Amino acid sequence: MGAAVLCATLALSATVAVSGVEALDTASIPLWLQVVLGCAIAIGVFFILGWLTGFVQVGKSRRGVAFLEAVLDSFPDAYVATDDRGRVVFSNHAYRKLLSAAGISRTIGVEGLYSGYPDISDRIYRLTLAARDGEAAFEEFRLAAGSVAAGARKDRPAWIRVAVERSPPAAGVTYTVWRVIDVTDDRARQEAAFEHLQYIINYLDHAPAGFFSADANGRIEYINATLAEWLGIDLAKTTDGSFNLRSIVADGGASLLLNVLPRRGSSSVESFDLDLTAQDGSLIPARIIHRVDFDDSGRPKPSRSLVLDMRPRRETGQPADSAEVRLSRLINSAPIGIAELDEQGVIRNANAAFAALAPTAGRRGARLVDAVNPDAQPALDSALATARTGRAPVTPVDVALKETPGRTAQLFISRIQEISGDGSILIVYAVDTTEHRALEMQFAQSQKMQAIGQLAGGIAHDFNNVLTAIIGFSDLLLARHRPTDPSFKDIMNIKQNANRAANLVRQLLAFSRRQTLRPEVLSLTDVLSDLGNLLGRLLGEKIELRMSHGRDLWLVRVDVNQFEQVVMNLAVNARDAMPEGGSLTIRTANVSVTDGSVNTPDIMPAGDYVLCEVTDTGTGMSREVLEKIYEPFFSTKEVGKGTGLGLSTVYGIVKQTGGFIFCDSELGRGTTFRIYLPRHVMRPEQPGAQAPAKPEKKEAKRTDLSGNGTILLVEDEEAVRAFASRALTQRGYKVIEAESGAAALELVEQGIDRIDLVLSDVVMPEMDGPTLLKKLRKRNVDAKVIFISGYAEDAFRKNLEEMADFAFLPKPFTLKQLAAAVKEAIEG
């Protein structure tokens, strides 16, 4: 009423003032005074309207503040606001009630409210610091029952949450707003829910059945205590996610649980009778009820799997599983794949072995034909159609599996009538033939290489006899012609071309593994380091040579010269495959091979090997070419640019050394040759490796190759025998010739002069060289022996282990080599 009267009075005064101004003579009033009076009147009117609407307040009548205080007083939570100096500027009814309950008569801030409690005051101090930094924060603490602290309850403990927040600056002043909340009831509800959850977990852990949950990769995310006890697993070690289905399900049964057909937005529940593997290796028969839920995109969620123990009941001794369950377990643990198909060829059920053959396409709900390569699908469709008619037997189908390239299987299909008689099902038995096929291909390849090797070795032996005569008689002619003689150059050309032919024959012997090796115990690091400069010049500037030596490389026993030839041949082939340039990498490493650890087309026994890997970035090879690279005289180079014996030689040297060589190549991506050499372990009686003396070095020191003594020359090749006889006779020896071993024995029995040296061929008709030596020893002929042969020394040395007192001279040999070998043998 007073406000209305005041407004009316102000309005009347404004009206009188306006009327008085109008009544005056405006001409006598200055213009500026008129403007001032008009502004004053307008301000007064606006002030009146603002006061009436509440926007303008006079004195202590703050309607907005009073309204806000009334609202905050109605809140159950305690609010208090302090200024920058910590003075309380506002507190609601709940906060004042809190002070009264604590026996505090004056209004103080939260800092003072809990100042007597060290644990609480530390937390309040942290909140104060947070408020000063402009951050909102809160702390919770527990008050004991009957405590005199503000907010404590008499009958039970209380939980108090104190929150603080800094208000935005207003008229240069900021305020800190504190909120004190009793959260005891919320905590009680949380504890009750937690206790209920613990009860559920405890019930699940100690249920009379096992339970586990596994993700799509088979990693077990949860396993209950019952199942962990059955398997002998420490439950504490199952929380790190290291346990997998494959470690607890026997016979590959995990593939059945993992390969469930995706179903968008739905679930799949299936039952499996499988054996579980305990930590002690024992098997536990179990029935697994396996449920998998899928999201909208078809991705599986972690499973929920119930495990029932099917072991015999202890109290009755009777089996817990039925005949059906036992049969299901037997099928699931069978070593061959077994699948049940419907009339449309869709897999209705499959055992673990079948799921392992085709992890994705072989699961339930998939079509069998989708598991094999397209080229095998028509034959499989035909076999399925034949089986549906009931005609038996159905011819087995050999297929290549689509998911795992290189893996093959043989499928046997039969038809079984349903028990109800309304239809039939198809049973497929799948036998993994991958290893069998690989062995067949390897055996066929080995037989082919062996046959080619025998042919090449026989040809090389005959050629060596011919080349020995050509080279020998060339030496005899050269001895009687001076370099100025017109015939000298022609004879030299004959010898040089014979030497070229001898190199080709030597490569054939290397391929057939019948050449003579001089092995040494060494480290490949030293060999490749010495060979590095030569390889760099051989490859040229366009090709980058990279060497990667393995650390602490094991020792191997190889012929240095032959191994260098292996690396050189591979480097030359790599260079020719990179006409535009590239890189050649030679890497060595120690490799311990276990069964199945190295995927190779050859059978490489387990053991320690030194790996030498030669990789280029060249054009690569197709699969058809890759199958023929070791065959002699096979070459992809232009005519006149290669003999086709390079890789054949490499193959033979590596094999004769006791190693293995494999090749991986892809068109446009380069080629990698991997050579595995057996590790050489030094025996205690072997303090070190002694390199054998090389005849060439001793031969270079000898200038006088003449001598004296009686030599029994046994050689079935007349040309070789004639050359050797003439050459040794010219050097001062007495030579007794025999065209066979039997003829040599007859000469000995006839009582010929004392024999100082027996020079005998190894391969002869009727009686070979080693047999001749044994019979000569029985007749007390103690002459020294030199064997000559176009084959390797190792081919016959094993037959003369007890008679190691002989030398060896490989064919073809020169006149100088023959004379040096004879003189060294006679003089000792």
Coordinates of C-alpha atoms in Angstrom, one line a residue, residues 553-742:
L553 CA 78.6 -67.9 -35.7
W554 CA 79.0 -71.6 -35.2
L555 CA 81.8 -73.5 -37.0
V556 CA 81.1 -75.6 -40.1
R557 CA 83.2 -78.1 -42.0
V558 CA 83.3 -77.2 -45.7
D559 CA 85.7 -77.1 -48.7
V560 CA 86.6 -73.4 -48.8
N561 CA 87.1 -73.3 -52.6
Q562 CA 83.9 -75.1 -53.3
F563 CA 81.9 -73.0 -51.0
E564 CA 83.3 -69.8 -52.6
Q565 CA 82.2 -71.3 -55.9
V566 CA 78.7 -71.7 -54.5
V567 CA 78.5 -68.1 -53.4
M568 CA 80.0 -66.9 -56.7
N569 CA 77.5 -68.8 -58.8
L570 CA 74.6 -67.4 -56.8
A571 CA 76.0 -63.9 -57.1
V572 CA 76.4 -64.2 -60.9
N573 CA 72.8 -65.4 -61.3
A574 CA 71.6 -62.6 -59.1
R575 CA 73.6 -60.0 -61.2
D576 CA 72.1 -61.4 -64.4
A577 CA 68.6 -61.1 -62.8
M578 CA 69.1 -57.4 -62.1
P579 CA 70.1 -55.7 -65.4
E580 CA 68.8 -52.3 -64.2
G581 CA 70.6 -52.6 -60.8
G582 CA 69.4 -53.5 -57.3
S583 CA 70.8 -55.0 -54.2
L584 CA 72.3 -58.4 -53.2
T585 CA 72.1 -59.3 -49.5
I586 CA 74.2 -62.1 -48.0
R587 CA 73.2 -62.9 -44.4
T588 CA 74.5 -65.5 -42.0
A589 CA 72.9 -66.7 -38.7
N590 CA 72.8 -69.6 -36.3
V591 CA 69.6 -71.6 -36.6
S592 CA 68.3 -74.4 -34.4
V593 CA 65.8 -76.5 -36.4
T594 CA 63.2 -78.5 -34.6
D595 CA 60.6 -80.8 -36.3
G596 CA 58.3 -78.5 -38.3
S597 CA 60.1 -75.3 -37.3
V598 CA 61.3 -74.6 -40.9
N599 CA 58.9 -74.9 -43.7
T600 CA 60.9 -76.6 -46.4
P601 CA 60.1 -78.9 -49.4
D602 CA 62.9 -81.3 -48.3
I603 CA 63.3 -83.4 -45.1
M604 CA 65.8 -81.6 -43.0
P605 CA 66.5 -83.3 -39.7
A606 CA 66.4 -81.4 -36.5
G607 CA 69.7 -80.0 -35.2
D608 CA 71.9 -76.9 -35.2
Y609 CA 72.7 -75.3 -38.6
V610 CA 74.5 -72.2 -39.9
L611 CA 72.3 -70.4 -42.3
C612 CA 73.7 -68.5 -45.3
E613 CA 71.0 -66.5 -47.1
V614 CA 71.5 -64.9 -50.5
T615 CA 68.7 -62.5 -51.5
D616 CA 68.4 -60.3 -54.6
T617 CA 65.8 -57.8 -55.8
G618 CA 65.8 -59.1 -59.3
T619 CA 63.1 -60.3 -61.7
G620 CA 62.4 -63.5 -59.8
M621 CA 61.2 -66.9 -61.2
S622 CA 57.9 -68.5 -61.9
R623 CA 56.9 -71.8 -60.2
E624 CA 57.5 -73.7 -63.4
V625 CA 61.1 -72.5 -63.6
L626 CA 61.6 -72.9 -59.9
E627 CA 61.0 -76.7 -60.2
K628 CA 63.8 -77.1 -62.7
I629 CA 66.6 -74.8 -61.6
Y630 CA 68.8 -77.6 -60.2
E631 CA 68.6 -79.8 -63.3
P632 CA 71.8 -79.8 -65.3
F633 CA 71.9 -77.9 -68.6
F634 CA 68.6 -76.1 -67.8
S635 CA 69.0 -72.4 -68.3
T636 CA 66.7 -69.4 -68.8
K637 CA 69.6 -67.3 -70.3
E638 CA 70.1 -66.7 -74.0
V639 CA 72.1 -69.2 -76.0
G640 CA 75.8 -68.9 -75.5
K641 CA 75.4 -67.0 -72.2
G642 CA 75.3 -70.0 -69.8
T643 CA 75.9 -73.7 -69.6
G644 CA 73.0 -74.5 -67.3
L645 CA 75.4 -76.1 -64.8
G646 CA 75.7 -73.2 -62.3
L647 CA 72.9 -74.1 -59.9
S648 CA 73.4 -77.8 -60.5
T649 CA 77.0 -77.4 -59.2
V650 CA 75.7 -75.4 -56.2
Y651 CA 73.2 -78.1 -55.4
G652 CA 75.8 -80.9 -55.6
I653 CA 78.4 -79.1 -53.5
V654 CA 75.9 -78.2 -50.8
K655 CA 74.5 -81.8 -50.7
Q656 CA 77.9 -83.4 -50.7
T657 CA 78.9 -81.2 -47.8
G658 CA 75.9 -82.5 -45.9
G659 CA 73.9 -79.3 -46.1
F660 CA 70.5 -78.3 -47.6
I661 CA 69.6 -75.6 -50.1
F662 CA 66.1 -74.1 -50.6
C663 CA 64.9 -71.4 -52.9
D664 CA 62.0 -68.9 -52.6
S665 CA 61.2 -66.7 -55.6
E666 CA 58.4 -64.6 -56.9
L667 CA 58.1 -62.9 -60.3
G668 CA 59.0 -59.2 -60.0
R669 CA 60.0 -59.4 -56.3
G670 CA 63.4 -61.2 -56.3
T671 CA 64.8 -64.5 -55.2
T672 CA 66.2 -65.9 -51.9
F673 CA 68.5 -68.9 -51.6
R674 CA 68.8 -70.4 -48.1
I675 CA 71.8 -72.7 -47.4
Y676 CA 71.8 -74.7 -44.2
L677 CA 75.2 -76.2 -43.2
P678 CA 75.4 -78.5 -40.2
R679 CA 77.1 -77.1 -37.2
H680 CA 80.5 -78.7 -36.6
V681 CA 81.2 -79.5 -32.9
M682 CA 84.8 -80.0 -32.0
R683 CA 85.6 -83.2 -30.1
P684 CA 87.8 -83.1 -27.0
E685 CA 90.6 -84.8 -28.9
Q686 CA 90.3 -82.1 -31.6
P687 CA 92.2 -79.1 -30.3
G688 CA 91.7 -77.3 -33.6
A689 CA 91.0 -77.7 -37.3
Q690 CA 94.0 -78.6 -39.4
A691 CA 93.6 -77.6 -43.0
P692 CA 94.8 -80.4 -45.3
A693 CA 97.9 -79.8 -47.4
K694 CA 97.2 -78.7 -50.9
P695 CA 99.2 -80.6 -53.5
E696 CA 99.3 -77.6 -55.8
K697 CA 101.5 -75.7 -53.3
K698 CA 104.0 -78.5 -52.9
E699 CA 104.0 -79.1 -56.7
A700 CA 105.1 -75.5 -57.2
K701 CA 108.2 -76.0 -55.1
R702 CA 109.3 -79.1 -57.0
T703 CA 111.5 -78.5 -60.0
D704 CA 113.0 -82.0 -60.6
L705 CA 110.1 -84.5 -61.2
S706 CA 112.3 -87.4 -62.3
G707 CA 112.9 -90.5 -60.2
N708 CA 113.5 -94.2 -60.1
G709 CA 111.6 -97.3 -59.0
T710 CA 109.2 -99.9 -60.2
I711 CA 105.6 -98.9 -60.8
L712 CA 102.7 -101.3 -61.3
L713 CA 100.3 -99.4 -63.6
V714 CA 96.7 -100.8 -63.5
E715 CA 94.3 -99.0 -65.9
D716 CA 91.6 -100.5 -68.2
E717 CA 91.6 -97.5 -70.5
E718 CA 94.3 -98.1 -73.1
A719 CA 94.8 -94.4 -74.0
V720 CA 95.2 -93.4 -70.3
R721 CA 97.5 -96.3 -69.7
A722 CA 99.7 -95.5 -72.7
F723 CA 100.0 -91.9 -71.7
A724 CA 100.9 -92.6 -68.1
S725 CA 103.3 -95.3 -69.0
R726 CA 105.2 -93.1 -71.5
A727 CA 105.2 -90.1 -69.1
L728 CA 106.6 -92.1 -66.2
T729 CA 109.1 -93.9 -68.3
Q730 CA 110.5 -90.6 -69.6
R731 CA 110.9 -89.5 -66.0
G732 CA 113.1 -92.5 -65.2
Y733 CA 110.7 -95.1 -63.7
K734 CA 110.2 -98.7 -64.7
V735 CA 106.6 -99.2 -65.5
I736 CA 104.8 -102.6 -65.6
E737 CA 101.4 -102.3 -67.3
A738 CA 98.2 -104.3 -66.5
E739 CA 94.8 -103.7 -68.1
S740 CA 92.8 -105.0 -65.2
G741 CA 93.0 -106.0 -61.5
A742 CA 93.1 -109.7 -62.3

